[in-house]
Amino acid sequence: VRAWPSDPDPGTTVALAEGAVRLTPLARPSQSVDLAPGDVRHVGASGAPQAVAEGTPQSALAWRQGDLVYTDRPLGDVLGDVERRFGVDLDVRPLALRQRRVTVALRAPDSAEAVVRDLALAFGLRYRARSGGFDLFDSASPSAAPPRSLTVP
């Protein structure tokens, strides 16, 4: 079960690996759905359980082994999970980069920097460490580049 209010699509996602579960939305109890092994459903703003096409129980449960697995998800979703897991702040410029779709499987990353480094490499981005987190930026965009430092004698 995944329910993060800060997700771009807040709600609850249920992935079933074995057994049986009845998913009953509070807002629409008449729209109960019985889940079978392999089903992944999301109850969001609509209040009705929707099948999650890109989800599998294996990817939805990957966090139990310390993995981060995403199939055709916005980069912002991945970054949000990295922020929660490692207690860091990740800033991305330009903001439109958060909407880029990503399919990635990161097996038990040991640090936020390891994830940021891999994502930067995959997307042709640059990054820099800062107090409390990292900045990711598009090196082709002058407005997104990190500030230059100036040393005055």
Short mmCIF file of N, CA and C in Angstrom, two decimals:
data_model
loop_
_atom_site.label_atom_id
_atom_site.label_comp_id
_atom_site.label_asym_id
_atom_site.label_seq_id
_atom_site.Cartn_x
_atom_site.Cartn_y
_atom_site.Cartn_z
N VAL A 1 0.86 -1.17 0.00
CA VAL A 1 0.00 0.00 0.00
C VAL A 1 0.90 1.23 0.00
N ARG A 2 0.60 2.14 -0.90
CA ARG A 2 1.35 3.39 -0.98
C ARG A 2 0.37 4.53 -0.93
N ALA A 3 0.58 5.46 0.00
CA ALA A 3 -0.30 6.62 0.14
C ALA A 3 0.52 7.80 0.62
N TRP A 4 1.03 8.59 -0.30
CA TRP A 4 1.80 9.78 0.03
C TRP A 4 0.99 11.00 -0.40
N PRO A 5 0.53 11.82 0.54
CA PRO A 5 -0.26 13.00 0.16
C PRO A 5 0.51 13.99 -0.70
N SER A 6 1.83 13.95 -0.66
CA SER A 6 2.63 14.90 -1.44
C SER A 6 2.87 14.44 -2.88
N ASP A 7 2.43 13.24 -3.25
CA ASP A 7 2.59 12.77 -4.61
C ASP A 7 1.82 13.67 -5.57
N PRO A 8 2.30 13.79 -6.82
CA PRO A 8 1.58 14.59 -7.80
C PRO A 8 0.14 14.12 -8.01
N ASP A 9 -0.09 12.81 -7.90
CA ASP A 9 -1.43 12.24 -8.01
C ASP A 9 -1.74 11.59 -6.66
N PRO A 10 -2.12 12.41 -5.66
CA PRO A 10 -2.33 11.83 -4.33
C PRO A 10 -3.45 10.82 -4.33
N GLY A 11 -3.35 9.90 -3.45
CA GLY A 11 -4.33 8.83 -3.34
C GLY A 11 -3.65 7.62 -2.74
N THR A 12 -4.23 6.47 -2.98
CA THR A 12 -3.69 5.23 -2.45
C THR A 12 -3.53 4.22 -3.58
N THR A 13 -2.37 3.59 -3.64
CA THR A 13 -2.11 2.54 -4.61
C THR A 13 -1.93 1.24 -3.84
N VAL A 14 -2.62 0.20 -4.31
CA VAL A 14 -2.53 -1.11 -3.68
C VAL A 14 -2.03 -2.10 -4.72
N ALA A 15 -0.97 -2.82 -4.37
CA ALA A 15 -0.42 -3.86 -5.24
C ALA A 15 -0.53 -5.18 -4.49
N LEU A 16 -1.05 -6.19 -5.18
CA LEU A 16 -1.25 -7.48 -4.53
C LEU A 16 -0.32 -8.53 -5.14
N ALA A 17 0.52 -9.11 -4.29
CA ALA A 17 1.44 -10.15 -4.74
C ALA A 17 0.83 -11.53 -4.57
N GLU A 18 0.10 -11.74 -3.47
CA GLU A 18 -0.54 -13.04 -3.25
C GLU A 18 -1.76 -12.84 -2.37
N GLY A 19 -2.65 -13.81 -2.40
CA GLY A 19 -3.87 -13.73 -1.59
C GLY A 19 -4.98 -13.00 -2.32
N ALA A 20 -5.84 -12.37 -1.55
CA ALA A 20 -6.97 -11.62 -2.11
C ALA A 20 -7.26 -10.43 -1.22
N VAL A 21 -7.67 -9.33 -1.83
CA VAL A 21 -8.00 -8.10 -1.11
C VAL A 21 -9.20 -7.45 -1.78
N ARG A 22 -10.10 -6.93 -0.97
CA ARG A 22 -11.19 -6.12 -1.50
C ARG A 22 -10.83 -4.66 -1.22
N LEU A 23 -10.76 -3.88 -2.28
CA LEU A 23 -10.44 -2.45 -2.19
C LEU A 23 -11.75 -1.69 -2.26
N THR A 24 -12.08 -1.00 -1.17
CA THR A 24 -13.33 -0.26 -1.09
C THR A 24 -13.02 1.21 -0.82
N PRO A 25 -13.23 2.07 -1.82
CA PRO A 25 -12.98 3.50 -1.62
C PRO A 25 -14.00 4.09 -0.65
N LEU A 26 -13.53 4.90 0.29
CA LEU A 26 -14.43 5.53 1.26
C LEU A 26 -15.46 6.42 0.57
N ALA A 27 -15.02 7.14 -0.46
CA ALA A 27 -15.93 8.08 -1.14
C ALA A 27 -16.96 7.36 -2.00
N ARG A 28 -16.67 6.14 -2.44
CA ARG A 28 -17.56 5.40 -3.33
C ARG A 28 -17.57 3.91 -2.97
N PRO A 29 -18.16 3.56 -1.83
CA PRO A 29 -18.13 2.16 -1.40
C PRO A 29 -18.79 1.20 -2.37
N SER A 30 -19.68 1.71 -3.21
CA SER A 30 -20.34 0.84 -4.18
C SER A 30 -19.39 0.40 -5.30
N GLN A 31 -18.23 1.03 -5.39
CA GLN A 31 -17.27 0.69 -6.46
C GLN A 31 -16.13 -0.18 -5.94
N SER A 32 -16.44 -1.05 -5.02
CA SER A 32 -15.43 -1.99 -4.50
C SER A 32 -14.88 -2.84 -5.63
N VAL A 33 -13.64 -3.23 -5.48
CA VAL A 33 -12.97 -4.08 -6.46
C VAL A 33 -12.22 -5.17 -5.70
N ASP A 34 -12.39 -6.41 -6.14
CA ASP A 34 -11.63 -7.51 -5.57
C ASP A 34 -10.35 -7.65 -6.37
N LEU A 35 -9.23 -7.59 -5.67
CA LEU A 35 -7.93 -7.71 -6.32
C LEU A 35 -7.45 -9.15 -6.24
N ALA A 36 -6.84 -9.57 -7.33
CA ALA A 36 -6.23 -10.90 -7.42
C ALA A 36 -4.72 -10.69 -7.50
N PRO A 37 -3.94 -11.72 -7.24
CA PRO A 37 -2.49 -11.57 -7.36
C PRO A 37 -2.10 -11.01 -8.73
N GLY A 38 -1.23 -10.02 -8.69
CA GLY A 38 -0.79 -9.36 -9.92
C GLY A 38 -1.50 -8.06 -10.19
N ASP A 39 -2.60 -7.77 -9.48
CA ASP A 39 -3.34 -6.53 -9.69
C ASP A 39 -2.68 -5.37 -8.97
N VAL A 40 -2.71 -4.20 -9.62
CA VAL A 40 -2.27 -2.95 -9.01
C VAL A 40 -3.37 -1.94 -9.30
N ARG A 41 -3.94 -1.34 -8.26
CA ARG A 41 -5.02 -0.36 -8.41
C ARG A 41 -4.68 0.90 -7.66
N HIS A 42 -5.19 2.02 -8.18
CA HIS A 42 -4.97 3.32 -7.55
C HIS A 42 -6.33 3.99 -7.34
N VAL A 43 -6.54 4.49 -6.14
CA VAL A 43 -7.73 5.28 -5.84
C VAL A 43 -7.26 6.71 -5.63
N GLY A 44 -7.64 7.59 -6.56
CA GLY A 44 -7.22 8.98 -6.50
C GLY A 44 -8.40 9.91 -6.35
N ALA A 45 -8.30 11.07 -6.95
CA ALA A 45 -9.31 12.11 -6.83
C ALA A 45 -10.68 11.67 -7.32
N SER A 46 -10.73 10.79 -8.32
CA SER A 46 -12.02 10.35 -8.86
C SER A 46 -12.78 9.49 -7.86
N GLY A 47 -12.06 8.88 -6.93
CA GLY A 47 -12.71 8.03 -5.93
C GLY A 47 -12.95 6.61 -6.39
N ALA A 48 -12.71 6.32 -7.66
CA ALA A 48 -12.92 4.97 -8.19
C ALA A 48 -11.58 4.27 -8.37
N PRO A 49 -11.48 2.99 -8.01
CA PRO A 49 -10.22 2.27 -8.21
C PRO A 49 -9.91 2.12 -9.70
N GLN A 50 -8.73 2.59 -10.08
CA GLN A 50 -8.30 2.52 -11.47
C GLN A 50 -7.13 1.54 -11.57
N ALA A 51 -7.15 0.71 -12.61
CA ALA A 51 -6.02 -0.18 -12.86
C ALA A 51 -4.80 0.66 -13.19
N VAL A 52 -3.66 0.25 -12.71
CA VAL A 52 -2.41 0.95 -13.00
C VAL A 52 -1.71 0.15 -14.08
N ALA A 53 -1.77 0.68 -15.31
CA ALA A 53 -1.26 -0.06 -16.47
C ALA A 53 0.23 -0.33 -16.39
N GLU A 54 1.00 0.67 -15.93
CA GLU A 54 2.45 0.49 -15.92
C GLU A 54 2.95 -0.21 -14.68
N GLY A 55 2.07 -0.51 -13.76
CA GLY A 55 2.52 -1.11 -12.51
C GLY A 55 2.46 -2.62 -12.52
N THR A 56 3.34 -3.20 -11.78
CA THR A 56 3.31 -4.63 -11.51
C THR A 56 3.54 -4.77 -10.01
N PRO A 57 3.06 -5.84 -9.42
CA PRO A 57 3.34 -6.00 -7.99
C PRO A 57 4.85 -6.00 -7.71
N GLN A 58 5.64 -6.55 -8.61
CA GLN A 58 7.08 -6.59 -8.38
C GLN A 58 7.67 -5.19 -8.32
N SER A 59 7.25 -4.31 -9.24
CA SER A 59 7.78 -2.95 -9.20
C SER A 59 7.19 -2.17 -8.03
N ALA A 60 5.91 -2.39 -7.73
CA ALA A 60 5.29 -1.69 -6.61
C ALA A 60 5.87 -2.12 -5.27
N LEU A 61 6.35 -3.35 -5.18
CA LEU A 61 6.89 -3.88 -3.92
C LEU A 61 8.41 -3.83 -3.86
N ALA A 62 9.04 -3.27 -4.88
CA ALA A 62 10.50 -3.24 -4.95
C ALA A 62 11.13 -2.52 -3.76
N TRP A 63 10.41 -1.55 -3.20
CA TRP A 63 10.95 -0.80 -2.06
C TRP A 63 11.27 -1.72 -0.89
N ARG A 64 10.60 -2.87 -0.80
CA ARG A 64 10.85 -3.78 0.32
C ARG A 64 12.26 -4.36 0.29
N GLN A 65 12.87 -4.40 -0.89
CA GLN A 65 14.26 -4.84 -1.02
C GLN A 65 15.21 -3.65 -1.14
N GLY A 66 14.68 -2.44 -0.96
CA GLY A 66 15.50 -1.24 -1.06
C GLY A 66 15.66 -0.72 -2.47
N ASP A 67 14.91 -1.30 -3.43
CA ASP A 67 15.02 -0.88 -4.83
C ASP A 67 14.07 0.28 -5.13
N LEU A 68 14.40 1.02 -6.16
CA LEU A 68 13.52 2.05 -6.71
C LEU A 68 13.25 1.64 -8.15
N VAL A 69 12.00 1.28 -8.45
CA VAL A 69 11.65 0.78 -9.78
C VAL A 69 10.46 1.59 -10.31
N TYR A 70 10.62 2.13 -11.52
CA TYR A 70 9.58 2.97 -12.13
C TYR A 70 9.43 2.60 -13.59
N THR A 71 8.19 2.57 -14.05
CA THR A 71 7.90 2.32 -15.46
C THR A 71 7.08 3.49 -15.98
N ASP A 72 7.67 4.24 -16.89
CA ASP A 72 7.01 5.38 -17.54
C ASP A 72 6.38 6.32 -16.52
N ARG A 73 7.18 6.77 -15.57
CA ARG A 73 6.72 7.70 -14.53
C ARG A 73 7.42 9.04 -14.72
N PRO A 74 6.81 10.13 -14.25
CA PRO A 74 7.49 11.42 -14.31
C PRO A 74 8.74 11.42 -13.43
N LEU A 75 9.78 12.09 -13.88
CA LEU A 75 11.00 12.19 -13.11
C LEU A 75 10.71 12.77 -11.72
N GLY A 76 9.74 13.66 -11.62
CA GLY A 76 9.38 14.24 -10.33
C GLY A 76 8.94 13.20 -9.32
N ASP A 77 8.27 12.12 -9.77
CA ASP A 77 7.88 11.04 -8.87
C ASP A 77 9.10 10.34 -8.29
N VAL A 78 10.07 10.09 -9.15
CA VAL A 78 11.30 9.43 -8.71
C VAL A 78 12.02 10.32 -7.70
N LEU A 79 12.14 11.61 -8.01
CA LEU A 79 12.84 12.52 -7.13
C LEU A 79 12.14 12.65 -5.78
N GLY A 80 10.81 12.63 -5.78
CA GLY A 80 10.06 12.69 -4.53
C GLY A 80 10.37 11.50 -3.64
N ASP A 81 10.47 10.32 -4.24
CA ASP A 81 10.80 9.13 -3.45
C ASP A 81 12.23 9.19 -2.92
N VAL A 82 13.15 9.73 -3.72
CA VAL A 82 14.54 9.85 -3.29
C VAL A 82 14.62 10.84 -2.12
N GLU A 83 13.86 11.93 -2.21
CA GLU A 83 13.84 12.91 -1.12
C GLU A 83 13.36 12.27 0.19
N ARG A 84 12.29 11.49 0.10
CA ARG A 84 11.75 10.83 1.31
C ARG A 84 12.71 9.78 1.85
N ARG A 85 13.26 8.97 0.97
CA ARG A 85 14.12 7.87 1.43
C ARG A 85 15.40 8.37 2.09
N PHE A 86 16.03 9.38 1.49
CA PHE A 86 17.34 9.81 1.97
C PHE A 86 17.31 11.11 2.77
N GLY A 87 16.13 11.71 2.93
CA GLY A 87 16.02 12.94 3.72
C GLY A 87 16.77 14.11 3.13
N VAL A 88 16.70 14.25 1.81
CA VAL A 88 17.38 15.34 1.11
C VAL A 88 16.37 16.17 0.35
N ASP A 89 16.80 17.33 -0.10
CA ASP A 89 15.99 18.20 -0.95
C ASP A 89 16.61 18.19 -2.34
N LEU A 90 15.79 17.92 -3.35
CA LEU A 90 16.27 17.91 -4.74
C LEU A 90 15.56 19.00 -5.52
N ASP A 91 16.34 19.87 -6.10
CA ASP A 91 15.80 20.97 -6.90
C ASP A 91 16.17 20.72 -8.35
N VAL A 92 15.21 20.92 -9.25
CA VAL A 92 15.42 20.66 -10.67
C VAL A 92 15.08 21.92 -11.45
N ARG A 93 15.98 22.30 -12.35
CA ARG A 93 15.75 23.46 -13.23
C ARG A 93 16.09 23.08 -14.66
N PRO A 94 15.28 23.42 -15.61
CA PRO A 94 13.96 24.03 -15.45
C PRO A 94 12.95 23.02 -14.89
N LEU A 95 11.89 23.53 -14.30
CA LEU A 95 10.88 22.69 -13.66
C LEU A 95 10.24 21.69 -14.61
N ALA A 96 10.21 22.01 -15.90
CA ALA A 96 9.61 21.11 -16.89
C ALA A 96 10.30 19.74 -16.91
N LEU A 97 11.54 19.68 -16.45
CA LEU A 97 12.26 18.40 -16.41
C LEU A 97 11.55 17.40 -15.49
N ARG A 98 10.83 17.88 -14.49
CA ARG A 98 10.12 16.99 -13.56
C ARG A 98 9.05 16.17 -14.28
N GLN A 99 8.58 16.64 -15.45
CA GLN A 99 7.53 15.94 -16.19
C GLN A 99 8.07 14.91 -17.17
N ARG A 100 9.38 14.92 -17.41
CA ARG A 100 9.96 13.94 -18.34
C ARG A 100 9.70 12.54 -17.82
N ARG A 101 9.35 11.64 -18.72
CA ARG A 101 9.03 10.27 -18.35
C ARG A 101 10.30 9.44 -18.22
N VAL A 102 10.29 8.54 -17.25
CA VAL A 102 11.46 7.73 -17.00
C VAL A 102 11.05 6.30 -16.69
N THR A 103 11.82 5.37 -17.21
CA THR A 103 11.71 3.96 -16.84
C THR A 103 13.08 3.58 -16.33
N VAL A 104 13.12 3.20 -15.06
CA VAL A 104 14.42 2.94 -14.44
C VAL A 104 14.26 1.95 -13.30
N ALA A 105 15.27 1.13 -13.11
CA ALA A 105 15.34 0.22 -11.97
C ALA A 105 16.67 0.45 -11.29
N LEU A 106 16.61 0.99 -10.09
CA LEU A 106 17.80 1.26 -9.30
C LEU A 106 17.84 0.26 -8.16
N ARG A 107 18.78 -0.64 -8.21
CA ARG A 107 18.86 -1.73 -7.23
C ARG A 107 19.57 -1.28 -5.97
N ALA A 108 18.81 -1.13 -4.90
CA ALA A 108 19.31 -0.79 -3.57
C ALA A 108 20.36 0.32 -3.58
N PRO A 109 20.00 1.50 -4.09
CA PRO A 109 20.98 2.59 -4.07
C PRO A 109 21.36 2.92 -2.64
N ASP A 110 22.64 3.20 -2.43
CA ASP A 110 23.11 3.44 -1.07
C ASP A 110 23.14 4.90 -0.67
N SER A 111 22.88 5.80 -1.62
CA SER A 111 22.88 7.23 -1.29
C SER A 111 22.05 8.00 -2.31
N ALA A 112 21.62 9.19 -1.89
CA ALA A 112 20.90 10.07 -2.81
C ALA A 112 21.81 10.47 -3.96
N GLU A 113 23.07 10.69 -3.67
CA GLU A 113 23.99 11.10 -4.73
C GLU A 113 24.14 10.02 -5.79
N ALA A 114 24.11 8.76 -5.41
CA ALA A 114 24.20 7.68 -6.40
C ALA A 114 23.01 7.74 -7.35
N VAL A 115 21.82 8.01 -6.83
CA VAL A 115 20.62 8.10 -7.67
C VAL A 115 20.70 9.34 -8.54
N VAL A 116 21.05 10.48 -7.95
CA VAL A 116 21.14 11.74 -8.69
C VAL A 116 22.17 11.61 -9.81
N ARG A 117 23.30 11.01 -9.52
CA ARG A 117 24.35 10.82 -10.53
C ARG A 117 23.83 9.99 -11.70
N ASP A 118 23.14 8.88 -11.40
CA ASP A 118 22.61 8.02 -12.46
C ASP A 118 21.55 8.73 -13.29
N LEU A 119 20.65 9.46 -12.62
CA LEU A 119 19.61 10.18 -13.35
C LEU A 119 20.20 11.30 -14.20
N ALA A 120 21.19 12.01 -13.67
CA ALA A 120 21.84 13.08 -14.43
C ALA A 120 22.50 12.50 -15.68
N LEU A 121 23.16 11.38 -15.52
CA LEU A 121 23.81 10.74 -16.67
C LEU A 121 22.78 10.32 -17.71
N ALA A 122 21.67 9.71 -17.27
CA ALA A 122 20.64 9.22 -18.19
C ALA A 122 19.95 10.36 -18.94
N PHE A 123 19.77 11.50 -18.28
CA PHE A 123 19.04 12.60 -18.89
C PHE A 123 19.95 13.69 -19.46
N GLY A 124 21.24 13.50 -19.40
CA GLY A 124 22.16 14.52 -19.91
C GLY A 124 22.11 15.78 -19.08
N LEU A 125 21.95 15.63 -17.76
CA LEU A 125 21.88 16.77 -16.86
C LEU A 125 23.19 16.90 -16.10
N ARG A 126 23.30 18.01 -15.40
CA ARG A 126 24.41 18.21 -14.49
C ARG A 126 23.82 18.33 -13.10
N TYR A 127 24.64 18.12 -12.10
CA TYR A 127 24.16 18.28 -10.74
C TYR A 127 25.28 18.81 -9.86
N ARG A 128 24.88 19.38 -8.74
CA ARG A 128 25.86 19.80 -7.75
C ARG A 128 25.27 19.58 -6.37
N ALA A 129 26.14 19.25 -5.46
CA ALA A 129 25.72 19.07 -4.07
C ALA A 129 25.60 20.44 -3.42
N ARG A 130 24.69 20.55 -2.50
CA ARG A 130 24.54 21.75 -1.69
C ARG A 130 24.08 21.31 -0.31
N SER A 131 24.06 22.22 0.60
CA SER A 131 23.65 21.89 1.96
C SER A 131 22.24 21.32 1.96
N GLY A 132 22.08 20.10 2.41
CA GLY A 132 20.76 19.49 2.51
C GLY A 132 20.25 18.82 1.25
N GLY A 133 21.04 18.81 0.18
CA GLY A 133 20.53 18.15 -1.02
C GLY A 133 21.37 18.38 -2.26
N PHE A 134 20.66 18.38 -3.39
CA PHE A 134 21.32 18.49 -4.68
C PHE A 134 20.48 19.35 -5.62
N ASP A 135 21.16 20.01 -6.55
CA ASP A 135 20.52 20.73 -7.64
C ASP A 135 20.80 19.96 -8.91
N LEU A 136 19.75 19.69 -9.69
CA LEU A 136 19.91 19.11 -11.02
C LEU A 136 19.52 20.18 -12.01
N PHE A 137 20.28 20.33 -13.07
CA PHE A 137 19.97 21.36 -14.04
C PHE A 137 20.36 20.92 -15.43
N ASP A 138 19.67 21.51 -16.39
CA ASP A 138 19.90 21.25 -17.80
C ASP A 138 21.09 22.11 -18.22
N SER A 139 22.17 21.48 -18.55
CA SER A 139 23.38 22.23 -18.87
C SER A 139 23.23 23.09 -20.13
N ALA A 140 22.23 22.82 -20.95
CA ALA A 140 22.01 23.60 -22.18
C ALA A 140 21.25 24.89 -21.91
N SER A 141 20.64 25.00 -20.74
CA SER A 141 19.83 26.18 -20.43
C SER A 141 20.63 27.15 -19.56
N PRO A 142 20.99 28.34 -20.12
CA PRO A 142 21.80 29.28 -19.34
C PRO A 142 21.09 29.73 -18.05
N SER A 143 19.77 29.85 -18.09
CA SER A 143 19.05 30.32 -16.89
C SER A 143 19.02 29.27 -15.80
N ALA A 144 19.29 28.02 -16.15
CA ALA A 144 19.24 26.94 -15.17
C ALA A 144 20.61 26.62 -14.60
N ALA A 145 21.65 27.21 -15.16
CA ALA A 145 23.00 26.92 -14.69
C ALA A 145 23.19 27.43 -13.27
N PRO A 146 24.06 26.77 -12.52
CA PRO A 146 24.31 27.22 -11.16
C PRO A 146 24.99 28.58 -11.17
N PRO A 147 24.84 29.35 -10.12
CA PRO A 147 25.48 30.66 -10.09
C PRO A 147 26.99 30.52 -10.12
N ARG A 148 27.63 31.46 -10.77
CA ARG A 148 29.10 31.46 -10.82
C ARG A 148 29.61 32.16 -9.55
N SER A 149 30.75 31.73 -9.11
CA SER A 149 31.33 32.39 -7.94
C SER A 149 32.38 33.38 -8.41
N LEU A 150 32.51 34.42 -7.65
CA LEU A 150 33.48 35.48 -7.97
C LEU A 150 34.32 35.71 -6.74
N THR A 151 35.63 35.67 -6.89
CA THR A 151 36.53 35.92 -5.79
C THR A 151 37.07 37.32 -5.94
N VAL A 152 36.86 38.11 -4.91
CA VAL A 152 37.35 39.51 -4.93
C VAL A 152 38.54 39.60 -4.00
N PRO A 153 39.67 40.15 -4.51
CA PRO A 153 40.88 40.24 -3.67
C PRO A 153 40.69 41.21 -2.52
#
